[in-house]
XYZ file of C-alpha atoms in Angstrom:
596
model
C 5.936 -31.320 11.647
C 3.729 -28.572 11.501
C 0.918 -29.745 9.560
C -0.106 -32.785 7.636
C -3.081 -34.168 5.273
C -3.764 -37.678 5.157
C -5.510 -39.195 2.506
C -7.424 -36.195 1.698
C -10.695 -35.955 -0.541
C -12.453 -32.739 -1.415
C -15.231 -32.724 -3.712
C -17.821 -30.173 -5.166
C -20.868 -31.744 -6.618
C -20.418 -34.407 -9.300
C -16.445 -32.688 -9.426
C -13.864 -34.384 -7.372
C -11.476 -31.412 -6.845
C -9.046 -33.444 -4.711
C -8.512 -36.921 -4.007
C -6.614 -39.062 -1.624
C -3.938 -36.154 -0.961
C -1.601 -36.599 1.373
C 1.530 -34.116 2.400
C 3.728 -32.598 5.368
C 4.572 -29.377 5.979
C 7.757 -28.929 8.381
C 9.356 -26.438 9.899
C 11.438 -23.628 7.901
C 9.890 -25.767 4.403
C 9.495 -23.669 1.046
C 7.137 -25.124 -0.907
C 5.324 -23.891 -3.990
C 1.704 -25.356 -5.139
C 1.648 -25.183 -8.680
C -0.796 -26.305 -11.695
C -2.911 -24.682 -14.369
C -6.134 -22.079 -12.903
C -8.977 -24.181 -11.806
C -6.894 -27.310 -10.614
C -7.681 -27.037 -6.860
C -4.872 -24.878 -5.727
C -6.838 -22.615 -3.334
C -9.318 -25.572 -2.388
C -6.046 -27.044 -1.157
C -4.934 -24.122 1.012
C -8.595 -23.868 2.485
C -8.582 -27.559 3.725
C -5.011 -26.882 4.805
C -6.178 -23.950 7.000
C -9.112 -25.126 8.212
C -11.543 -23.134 5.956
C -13.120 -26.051 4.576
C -13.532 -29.295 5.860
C -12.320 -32.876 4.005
C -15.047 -34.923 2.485
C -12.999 -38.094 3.485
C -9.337 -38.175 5.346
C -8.102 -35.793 8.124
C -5.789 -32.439 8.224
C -3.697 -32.478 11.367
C -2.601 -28.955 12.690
C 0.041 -28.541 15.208
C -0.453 -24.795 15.505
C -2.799 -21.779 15.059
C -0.266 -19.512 14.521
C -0.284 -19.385 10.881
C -0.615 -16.101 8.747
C -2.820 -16.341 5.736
C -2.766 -13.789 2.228
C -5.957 -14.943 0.399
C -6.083 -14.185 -3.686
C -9.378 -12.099 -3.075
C -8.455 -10.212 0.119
C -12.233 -8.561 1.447
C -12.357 -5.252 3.483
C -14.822 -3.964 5.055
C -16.275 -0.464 3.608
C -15.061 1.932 5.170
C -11.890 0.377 7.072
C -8.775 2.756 6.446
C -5.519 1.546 5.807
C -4.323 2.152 9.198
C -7.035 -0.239 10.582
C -6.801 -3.323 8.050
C -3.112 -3.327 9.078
C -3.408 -3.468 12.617
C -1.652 -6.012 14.813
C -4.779 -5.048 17.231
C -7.554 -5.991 14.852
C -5.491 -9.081 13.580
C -5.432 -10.687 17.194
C -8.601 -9.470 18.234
C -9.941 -11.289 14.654
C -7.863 -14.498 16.240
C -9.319 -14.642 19.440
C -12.798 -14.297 19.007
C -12.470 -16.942 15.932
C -10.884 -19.559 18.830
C -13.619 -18.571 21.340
C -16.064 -19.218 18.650
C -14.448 -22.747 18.497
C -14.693 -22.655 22.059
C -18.443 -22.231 22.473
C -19.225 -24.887 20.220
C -17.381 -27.560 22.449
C -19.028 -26.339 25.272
C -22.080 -27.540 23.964
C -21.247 -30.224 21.774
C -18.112 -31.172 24.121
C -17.334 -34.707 22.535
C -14.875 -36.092 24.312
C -12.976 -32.328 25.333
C -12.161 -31.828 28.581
C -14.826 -29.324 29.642
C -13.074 -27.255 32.582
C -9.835 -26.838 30.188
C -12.113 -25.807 27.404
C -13.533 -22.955 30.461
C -10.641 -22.288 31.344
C -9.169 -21.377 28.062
C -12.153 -19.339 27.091
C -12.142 -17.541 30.309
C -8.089 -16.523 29.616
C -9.254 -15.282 25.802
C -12.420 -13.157 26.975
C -9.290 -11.252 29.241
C -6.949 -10.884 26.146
C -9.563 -10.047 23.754
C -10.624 -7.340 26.352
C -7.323 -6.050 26.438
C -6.125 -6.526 22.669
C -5.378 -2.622 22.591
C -2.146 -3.732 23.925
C -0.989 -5.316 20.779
C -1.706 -2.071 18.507
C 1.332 -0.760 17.969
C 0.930 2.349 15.979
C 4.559 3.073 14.905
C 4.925 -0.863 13.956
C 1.988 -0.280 11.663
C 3.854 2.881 10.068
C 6.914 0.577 9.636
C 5.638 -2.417 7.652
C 3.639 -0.095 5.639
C 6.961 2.064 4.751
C 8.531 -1.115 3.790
C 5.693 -1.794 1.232
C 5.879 1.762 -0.070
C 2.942 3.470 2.049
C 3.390 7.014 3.120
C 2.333 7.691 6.370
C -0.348 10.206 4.701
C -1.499 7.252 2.983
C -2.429 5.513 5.935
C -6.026 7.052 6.424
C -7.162 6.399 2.950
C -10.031 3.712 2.603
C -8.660 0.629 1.318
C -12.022 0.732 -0.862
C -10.806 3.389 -2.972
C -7.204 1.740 -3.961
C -5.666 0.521 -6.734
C -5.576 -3.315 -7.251
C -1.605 -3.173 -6.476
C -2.012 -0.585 -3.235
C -5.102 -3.538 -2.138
C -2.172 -6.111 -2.132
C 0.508 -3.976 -0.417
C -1.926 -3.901 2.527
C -2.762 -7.320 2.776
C 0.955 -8.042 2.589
C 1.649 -5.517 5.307
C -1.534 -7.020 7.416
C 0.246 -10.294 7.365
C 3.521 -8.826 8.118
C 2.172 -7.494 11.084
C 1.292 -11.066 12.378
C 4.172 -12.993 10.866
C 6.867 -12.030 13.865
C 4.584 -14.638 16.277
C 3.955 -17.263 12.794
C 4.732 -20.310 12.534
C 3.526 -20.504 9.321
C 3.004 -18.402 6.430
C 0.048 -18.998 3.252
C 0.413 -16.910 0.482
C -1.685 -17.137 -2.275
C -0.929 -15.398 -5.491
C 1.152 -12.732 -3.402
C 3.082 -10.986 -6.323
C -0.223 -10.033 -8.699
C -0.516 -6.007 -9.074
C 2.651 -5.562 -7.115
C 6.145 -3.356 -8.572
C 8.870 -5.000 -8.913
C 10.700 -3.218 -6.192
C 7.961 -4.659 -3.552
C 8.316 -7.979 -5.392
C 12.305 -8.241 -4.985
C 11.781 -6.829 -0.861
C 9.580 -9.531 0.066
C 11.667 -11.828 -1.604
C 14.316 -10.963 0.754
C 12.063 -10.902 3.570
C 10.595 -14.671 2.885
C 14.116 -15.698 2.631
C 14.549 -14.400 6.323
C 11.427 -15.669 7.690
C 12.020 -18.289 10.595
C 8.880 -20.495 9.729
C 7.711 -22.483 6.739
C 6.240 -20.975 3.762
C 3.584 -21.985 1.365
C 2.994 -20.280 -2.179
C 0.475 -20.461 -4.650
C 2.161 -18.501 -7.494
C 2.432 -18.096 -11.802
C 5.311 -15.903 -11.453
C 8.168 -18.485 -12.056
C 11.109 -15.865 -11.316
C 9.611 -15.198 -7.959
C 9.341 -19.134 -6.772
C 12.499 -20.047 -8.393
C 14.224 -17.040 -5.447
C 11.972 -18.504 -3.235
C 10.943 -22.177 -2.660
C 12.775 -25.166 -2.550
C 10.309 -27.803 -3.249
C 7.080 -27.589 -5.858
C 3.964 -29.543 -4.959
C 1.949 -29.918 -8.090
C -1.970 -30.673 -8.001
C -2.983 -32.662 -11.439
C -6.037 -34.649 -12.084
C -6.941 -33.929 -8.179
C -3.664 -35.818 -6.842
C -0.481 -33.729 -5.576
C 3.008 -35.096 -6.281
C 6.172 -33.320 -5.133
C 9.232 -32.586 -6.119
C 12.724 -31.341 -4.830
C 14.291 -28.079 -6.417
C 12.844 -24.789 -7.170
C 10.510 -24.037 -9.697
C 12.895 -24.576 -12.712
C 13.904 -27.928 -11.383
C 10.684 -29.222 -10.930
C 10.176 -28.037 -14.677
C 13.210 -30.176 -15.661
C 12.520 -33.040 -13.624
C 8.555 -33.028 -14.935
C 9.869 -33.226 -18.752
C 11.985 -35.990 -17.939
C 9.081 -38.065 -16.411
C 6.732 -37.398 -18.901
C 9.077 -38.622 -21.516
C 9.721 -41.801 -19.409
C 6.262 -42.232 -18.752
C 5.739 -42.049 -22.922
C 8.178 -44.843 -23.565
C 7.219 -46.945 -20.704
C 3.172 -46.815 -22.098
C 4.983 -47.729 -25.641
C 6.489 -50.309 -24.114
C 3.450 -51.847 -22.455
C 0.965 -51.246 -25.808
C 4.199 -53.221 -28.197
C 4.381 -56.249 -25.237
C 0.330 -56.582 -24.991
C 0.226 -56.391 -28.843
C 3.016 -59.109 -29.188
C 1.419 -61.452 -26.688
C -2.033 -61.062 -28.035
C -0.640 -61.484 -31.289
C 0.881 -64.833 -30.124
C -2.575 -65.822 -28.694
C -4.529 -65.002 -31.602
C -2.048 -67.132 -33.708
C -2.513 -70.144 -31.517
C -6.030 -70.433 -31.164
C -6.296 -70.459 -34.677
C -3.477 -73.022 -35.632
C -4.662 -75.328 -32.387
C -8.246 -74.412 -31.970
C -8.979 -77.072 -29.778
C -6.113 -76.731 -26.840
C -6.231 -73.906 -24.291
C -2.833 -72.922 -24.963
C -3.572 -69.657 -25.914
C -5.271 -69.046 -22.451
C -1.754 -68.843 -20.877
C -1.185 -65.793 -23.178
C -3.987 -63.639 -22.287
C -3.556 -64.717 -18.550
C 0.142 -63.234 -19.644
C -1.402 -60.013 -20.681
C -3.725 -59.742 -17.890
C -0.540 -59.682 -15.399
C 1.153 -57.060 -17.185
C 1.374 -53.916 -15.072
C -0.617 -51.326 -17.242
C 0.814 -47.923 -18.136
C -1.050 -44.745 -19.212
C 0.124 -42.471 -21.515
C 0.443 -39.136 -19.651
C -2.551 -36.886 -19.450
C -0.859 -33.993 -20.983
C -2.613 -30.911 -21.086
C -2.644 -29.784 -24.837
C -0.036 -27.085 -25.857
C -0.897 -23.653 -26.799
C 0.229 -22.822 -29.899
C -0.423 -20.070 -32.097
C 1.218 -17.680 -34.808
C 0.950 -13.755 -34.238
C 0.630 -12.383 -37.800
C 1.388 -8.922 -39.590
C -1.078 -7.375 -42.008
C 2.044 -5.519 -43.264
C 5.626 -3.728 -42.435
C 5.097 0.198 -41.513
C 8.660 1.148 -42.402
C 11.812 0.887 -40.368
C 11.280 3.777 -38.092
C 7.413 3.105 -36.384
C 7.712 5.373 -33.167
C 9.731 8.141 -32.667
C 8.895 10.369 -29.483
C 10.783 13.682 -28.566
C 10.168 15.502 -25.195
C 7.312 14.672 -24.547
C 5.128 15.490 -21.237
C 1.564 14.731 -20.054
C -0.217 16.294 -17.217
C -3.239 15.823 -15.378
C -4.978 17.549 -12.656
C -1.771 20.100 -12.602
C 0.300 17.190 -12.030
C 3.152 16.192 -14.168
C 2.633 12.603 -15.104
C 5.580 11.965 -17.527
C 8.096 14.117 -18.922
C 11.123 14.697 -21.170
C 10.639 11.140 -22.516
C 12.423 10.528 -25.628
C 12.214 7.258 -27.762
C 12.942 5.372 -30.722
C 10.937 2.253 -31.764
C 12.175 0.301 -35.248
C 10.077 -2.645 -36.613
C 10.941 -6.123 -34.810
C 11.859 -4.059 -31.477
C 9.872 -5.450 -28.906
C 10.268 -2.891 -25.494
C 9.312 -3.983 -22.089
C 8.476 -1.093 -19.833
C 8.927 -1.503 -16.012
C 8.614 0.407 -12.865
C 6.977 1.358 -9.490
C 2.739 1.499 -9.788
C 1.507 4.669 -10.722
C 4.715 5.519 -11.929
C 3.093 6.758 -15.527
C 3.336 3.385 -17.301
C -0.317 2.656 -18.450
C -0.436 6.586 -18.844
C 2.442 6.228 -21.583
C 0.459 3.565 -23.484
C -2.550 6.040 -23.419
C -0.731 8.939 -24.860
C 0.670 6.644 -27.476
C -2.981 5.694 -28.554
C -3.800 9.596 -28.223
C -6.163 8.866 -25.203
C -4.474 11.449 -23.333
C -3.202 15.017 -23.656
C 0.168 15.463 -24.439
C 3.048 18.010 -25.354
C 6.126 17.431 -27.019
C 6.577 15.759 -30.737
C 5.477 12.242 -31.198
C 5.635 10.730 -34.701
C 3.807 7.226 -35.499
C 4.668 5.518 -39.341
C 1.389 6.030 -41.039
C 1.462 1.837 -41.645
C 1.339 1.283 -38.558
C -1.502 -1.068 -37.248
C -2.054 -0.657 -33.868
C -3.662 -3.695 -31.060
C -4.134 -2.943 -27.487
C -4.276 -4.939 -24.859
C -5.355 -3.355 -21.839
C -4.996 -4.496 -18.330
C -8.818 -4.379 -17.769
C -9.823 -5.722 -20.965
C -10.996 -2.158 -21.759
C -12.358 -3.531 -25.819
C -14.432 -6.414 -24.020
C -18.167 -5.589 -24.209
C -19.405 -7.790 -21.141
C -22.863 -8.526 -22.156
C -21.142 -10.359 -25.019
C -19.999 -14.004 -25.454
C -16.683 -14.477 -26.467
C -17.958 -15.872 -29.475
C -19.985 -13.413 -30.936
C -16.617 -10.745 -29.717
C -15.040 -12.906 -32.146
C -16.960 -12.808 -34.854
C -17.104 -9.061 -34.808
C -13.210 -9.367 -35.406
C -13.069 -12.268 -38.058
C -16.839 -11.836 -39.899
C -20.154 -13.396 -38.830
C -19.495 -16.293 -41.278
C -16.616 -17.245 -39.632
C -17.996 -19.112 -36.552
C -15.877 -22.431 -37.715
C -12.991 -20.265 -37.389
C -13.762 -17.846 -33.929
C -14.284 -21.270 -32.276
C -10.803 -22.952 -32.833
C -9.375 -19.854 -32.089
C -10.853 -19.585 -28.728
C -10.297 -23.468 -28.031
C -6.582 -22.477 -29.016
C -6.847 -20.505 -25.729
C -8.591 -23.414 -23.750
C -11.683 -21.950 -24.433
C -14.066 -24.209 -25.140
C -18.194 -25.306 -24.862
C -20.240 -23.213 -22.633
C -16.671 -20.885 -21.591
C -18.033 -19.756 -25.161
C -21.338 -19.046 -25.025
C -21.251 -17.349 -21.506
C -21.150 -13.779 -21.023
C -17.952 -12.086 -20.739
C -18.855 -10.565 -17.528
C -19.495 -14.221 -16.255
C -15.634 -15.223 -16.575
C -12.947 -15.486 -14.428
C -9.698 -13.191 -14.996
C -7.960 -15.554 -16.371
C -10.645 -16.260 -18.940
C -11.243 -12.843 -19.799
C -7.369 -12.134 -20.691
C -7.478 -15.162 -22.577
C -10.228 -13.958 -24.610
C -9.227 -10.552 -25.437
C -5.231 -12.315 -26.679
C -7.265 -14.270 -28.854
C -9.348 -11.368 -30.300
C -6.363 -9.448 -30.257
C -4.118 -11.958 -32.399
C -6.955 -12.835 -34.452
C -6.576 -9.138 -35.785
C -3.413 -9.087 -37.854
C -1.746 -5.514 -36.562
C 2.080 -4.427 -37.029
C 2.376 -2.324 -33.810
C 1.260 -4.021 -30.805
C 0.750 -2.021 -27.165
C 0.380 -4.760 -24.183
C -0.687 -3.644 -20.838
C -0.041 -6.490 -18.369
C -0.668 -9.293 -20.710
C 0.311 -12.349 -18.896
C -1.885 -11.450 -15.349
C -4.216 -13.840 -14.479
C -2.322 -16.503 -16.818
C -0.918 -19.641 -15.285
C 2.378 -20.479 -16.149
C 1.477 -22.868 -19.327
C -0.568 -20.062 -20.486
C 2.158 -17.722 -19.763
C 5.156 -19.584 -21.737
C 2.781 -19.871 -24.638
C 2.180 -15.980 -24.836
C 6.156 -15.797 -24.708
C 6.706 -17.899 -27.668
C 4.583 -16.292 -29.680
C 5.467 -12.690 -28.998
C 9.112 -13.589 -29.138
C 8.414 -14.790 -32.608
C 6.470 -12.036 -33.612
C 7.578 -10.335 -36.512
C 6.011 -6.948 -36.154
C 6.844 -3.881 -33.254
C 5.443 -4.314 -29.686
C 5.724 -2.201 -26.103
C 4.753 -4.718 -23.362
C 3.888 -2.682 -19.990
C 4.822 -5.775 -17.349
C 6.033 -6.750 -14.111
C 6.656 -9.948 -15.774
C 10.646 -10.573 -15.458
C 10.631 -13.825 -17.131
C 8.377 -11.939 -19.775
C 10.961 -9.385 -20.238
C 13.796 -11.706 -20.409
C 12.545 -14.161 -22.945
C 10.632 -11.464 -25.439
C 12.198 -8.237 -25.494
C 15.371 -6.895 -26.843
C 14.470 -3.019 -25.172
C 13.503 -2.378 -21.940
C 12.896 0.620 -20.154
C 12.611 1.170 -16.338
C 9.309 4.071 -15.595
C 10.482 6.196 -12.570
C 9.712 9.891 -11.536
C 8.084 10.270 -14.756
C 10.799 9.688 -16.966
C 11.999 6.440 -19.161
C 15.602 5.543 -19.145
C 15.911 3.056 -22.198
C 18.804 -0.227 -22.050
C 19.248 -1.948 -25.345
C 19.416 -5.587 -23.765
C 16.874 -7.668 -21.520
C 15.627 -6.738 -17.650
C 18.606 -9.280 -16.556
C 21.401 -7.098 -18.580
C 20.152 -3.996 -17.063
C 20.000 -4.972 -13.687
C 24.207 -6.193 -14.457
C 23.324 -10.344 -14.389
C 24.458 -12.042 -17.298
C 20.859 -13.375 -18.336
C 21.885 -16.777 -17.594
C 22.805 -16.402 -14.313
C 20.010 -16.740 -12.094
C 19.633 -16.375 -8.019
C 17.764 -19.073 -6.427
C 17.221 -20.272 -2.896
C 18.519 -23.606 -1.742
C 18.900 -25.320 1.635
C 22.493 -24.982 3.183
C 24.630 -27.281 5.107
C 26.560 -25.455 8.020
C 30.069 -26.704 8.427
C 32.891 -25.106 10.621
C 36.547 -23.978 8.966
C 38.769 -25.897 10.962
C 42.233 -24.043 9.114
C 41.756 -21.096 7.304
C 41.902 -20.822 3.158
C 41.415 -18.988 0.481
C 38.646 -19.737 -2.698
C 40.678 -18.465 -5.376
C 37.738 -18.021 -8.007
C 35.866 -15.596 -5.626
C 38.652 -14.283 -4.370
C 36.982 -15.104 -0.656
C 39.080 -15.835 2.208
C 37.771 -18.226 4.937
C 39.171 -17.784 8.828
C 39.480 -20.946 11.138
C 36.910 -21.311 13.413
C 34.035 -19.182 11.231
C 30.838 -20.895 10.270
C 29.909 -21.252 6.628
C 26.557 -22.031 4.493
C 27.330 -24.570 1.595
C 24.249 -25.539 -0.586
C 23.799 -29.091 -2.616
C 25.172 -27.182 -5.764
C 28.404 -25.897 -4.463
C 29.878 -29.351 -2.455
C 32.025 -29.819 -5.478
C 33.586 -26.116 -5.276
C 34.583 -27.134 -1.965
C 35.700 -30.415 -2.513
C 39.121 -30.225 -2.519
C 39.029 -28.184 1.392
C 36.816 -31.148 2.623
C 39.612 -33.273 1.283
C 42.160 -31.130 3.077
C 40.409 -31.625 6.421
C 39.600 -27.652 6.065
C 36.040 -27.928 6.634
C 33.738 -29.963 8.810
C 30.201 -30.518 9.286
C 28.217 -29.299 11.592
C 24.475 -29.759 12.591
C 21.723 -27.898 11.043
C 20.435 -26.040 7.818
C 20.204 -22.865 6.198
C 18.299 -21.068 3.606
C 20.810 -19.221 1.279
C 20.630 -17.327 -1.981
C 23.132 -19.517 -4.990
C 23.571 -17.840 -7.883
C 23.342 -20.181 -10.869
């Protein structure tokens, strides 16, 4: 065990974020916490690390090794990139933190013993004098390589970087400490990153010795990563074997039982109150009936599940621009005498829907630009005169932030159409004073859920997405997906989404160097999986071939005395060579990729 919450109760104000949570972290666990934004997620984490403290119940730490990515990683000003990745600030940051801890036993000792508390504090004022000795300048050059940093790039000011470079940093700043970690928090990990630094530290979390904890939407990303799904709902946590698509299945199938089993209970308390009812009236003056309701008092009461409504919600056309609505010829776009994009070619027909991917600052949101003739360009680009354009833009560029999402509505749909703006927005979970507020008082989350709602209130043929689906949780996410995949007009979707791209678009296109190679098919066809087919990570037995075979189907031959990694899925694969005393098991587990 390396950490565990008992009975846990966080609360802020009249709002009980948390209550009575209890969970254990062990070693090597993958676990995912997962529920819609504003559930308690990162309240969770917080108590888990120490950050906050429990109103009622007690968190139990068995080390302070433990490596923590926050959502909102802060900087200070002028701190380059060099220095926020240091292994010598990170331990320095450690030390004084514990001597901190340190000076308040000394004088508030409780029941501490006060020479070991001395003692201890004595041994960190010598290592935080000497924590030069942990800076490791070519380490720091390393990790930042591996999340695509140049060593030029290590001097800028993390202030000035992109939202995506910010996270790189962090991720490398953890890095740096995870080799001595027991434990790593990540929280939201994969928002502004590429999808090449994505799939790397995917790989590297599947190597990492310790556990692992991960608040994130993007369901691709947990379901290669975790192996069991803690979910926070109505302030309680419940969890649940399996990666993220398992928990999915498993949490349909409760709900559904938990449906018929509250049926159940409301037909029974009917039927015996019924009964009652009857006999009171026929025999008024015997206390027969009292049996019955004492019945119906006894009966174990069943809820119907508190479902959280679904979003639902029709994208519609205004009208069809023609079969062909983009056709682009070598084009190019510079800026600053730099060549952003060139010799990118394209065809677009109505009810295409392209998802563009690739490396940040590859040219991506620049494409969308040029296509909306916000940029300059050369080359020949050709857009059907029907076609009705929407934008989405990754920071809600058509929001006016002194406005309420209301009255942004009612700009798109008419100022007698308040009725109307409002169950829009609600359709969005936006709802009482999330409607009269500013727009500049809103989360992220809120904000892209108010300019979707604007944006399919407008009804436009020709739809250009930039990042739709960040800062959506995952209810939010699938809802966007239905609707776009059922959209019956043209759309370009700019995403690192991979589920996105899988379940909406019939194009995609991979950004790199400037140019766009085009794949008829979805991101799972062009990276040569059959879209089924799915890796995942699952815990491994370890057994021991005790006389060598061959599995036929993968054509992979097995030598006597080697060591092999079977997960929970494939025991029935092997089967028959357990049968044939070719394989026995040994102690231990392992973490390994199954493709499913």
């Amino acid at each position: 065990m390396i950490l565990r919450a008992w009975a846990v109760s966080k609360a802020f104000g009249p709002k009980e974020v948390l209550k009575e949570v209890s969970l254990q972290i062990n070693e090597r666990d993958r676990i995912a916490i997962v529920g819609p934004n504003g559930v308690g997620k990162s309240t969770l984490i917080r108590l888990l690390l120490g950050e906050l403290k429990p109103d009622i119940g007690e968190v139990t730490r068995r080390t302070e090794r433990v490596c923590y990515l926050s959502q909102f990683p802060l900087y200070e000003p002028e701190e380059t990139v060099a220095q926020a990745v240091s292994r010598c600030g990170q331990a320095a940051n450690r030390i004084s933190r514990r001597m901190r801890e340190l000076e308040q036993l000394m004088v508030e000792p409780g029941d501490a013993d006060v020479n070991e508390v001395a003692n201890e504090y004595a041994t960190l004022q010598e290592e935080f004098l000497n924590a030069d000795a942990f800076d490791d300048e070519n380490k720091v050059k390393d990790v930042l390589a591996k999340v695509g940093f140049s060593d030029a790039g290590m001097q800028r000011k993390v202030a000035e970087l992109s939202g995506g470079e910010k996270t790189k940093v962090m991720i490398a700043r953890v890095l740096m400490q995870a080799e001595d970690a027991d434990l790593l928090v990540l929280d939201e990990p994969t928002s502004h990153l590429d999808m090449d630094t994505i799939e790397w530290l995917e790989n590297y979390l599947l190597k990492f010795p310790g556990a692992i904890v991960l608040v994130s939407h993007d369901r691709y990303f947990l379901d290669r990563t975790v192996t069991q799904v803690m979910e926070i709902e109505d302030g309680r946590v419940r969890q649940f074997s399996g990666n993220y698509t398992d928990y999915a299945k498993k949490k349909v199938l409760e709900v559904e039982r938990q449906k018929i089993a509250a049926e159940k209970y409301q037909i029974e308390k009917a039927r015996l109150e019924t009964i009652a009812e009857e006999q009171h009236q026929k025999e008024w003056f015997k206390s027969t009936h009292k049996t019955r309701m004492k019945m119906v008092e006894r009966l174990e009461e069943v809820e119907e599940p508190d479902e959280r409504p679904e979003l639902k919600f029709n994208v519609e056309v205004k009208e069809r621009s023609g079969k062909n609505v983009i056709v682009a010829s070598d084009m190019a776009v510079s800026r600053g005498g730099k060549q952003i994009l060139k010799g990118l070619d394209l065809e677009l027909e109505v009810g295409d829907k392209l998802g563009v991917f690739g490396p940040n600052g590859s040219g991506k949101t620049t494409f969308i630009k040029m296509l909306l003739n916000e940029v300059q360009w050369s080359g020949d680009l050709w857009i059907a005169p029907g076609a009705v354009i929407g934008y989405f833009g990754q920071g809600h560029d058509l929001l006016d932030p002194e406005l309420t999402p209301e009255e942004m509505m009612l700009e798109t749909l008419g100022r007698d159409a308040r009725a109307k703006a409002r169950n829009m927005l609600a359709r969005f979970y936006l709802r009482g004073h999330e409607v009269d507020r500013p727009i500049k008082t809103l989360s992220g989350g809120e904000r892209a859920r108010v300019a979707l709602s604007i944006l399919l209130a407008e009804k436009r043929n020709l739809l250009l997405l930039d990042e739709p689906t960040n800062y959506l949780d995952i209810q939010a996410r699938q809802a966007v997906e239905n609707a776009l995949r059922d959209y019956p007009g043209s759309l370009i979707i700019v995403t690192h989404d991979r589920y996105l791209l899988d379940s909406v678009c019939n194009m995609v296109a991979e950004m790199k160097n400037g140019r766009l190679e085009v794949f008829k098919g979805t991101y799972s066809q062009y990276k040569g999986r059959r879209p089924e087919v799915k890796e995942t990570v699952e815990e491994a037995g370890v057994y021991r071939v005790m006389s060598g075979f061959t599995d036929w189907t993968t054509k992979t031959k097995y030598k006597e005395g080697e060591k092999v990694a079977i997960a929970q899925s494939e025991l029935e694969k092997f089967r028959w060579a357990f049968d044939a005393g070719k394989l026995k098991k040994m102690g231990g587990t392992e973490l390994k990729k199954v493709r499913k």
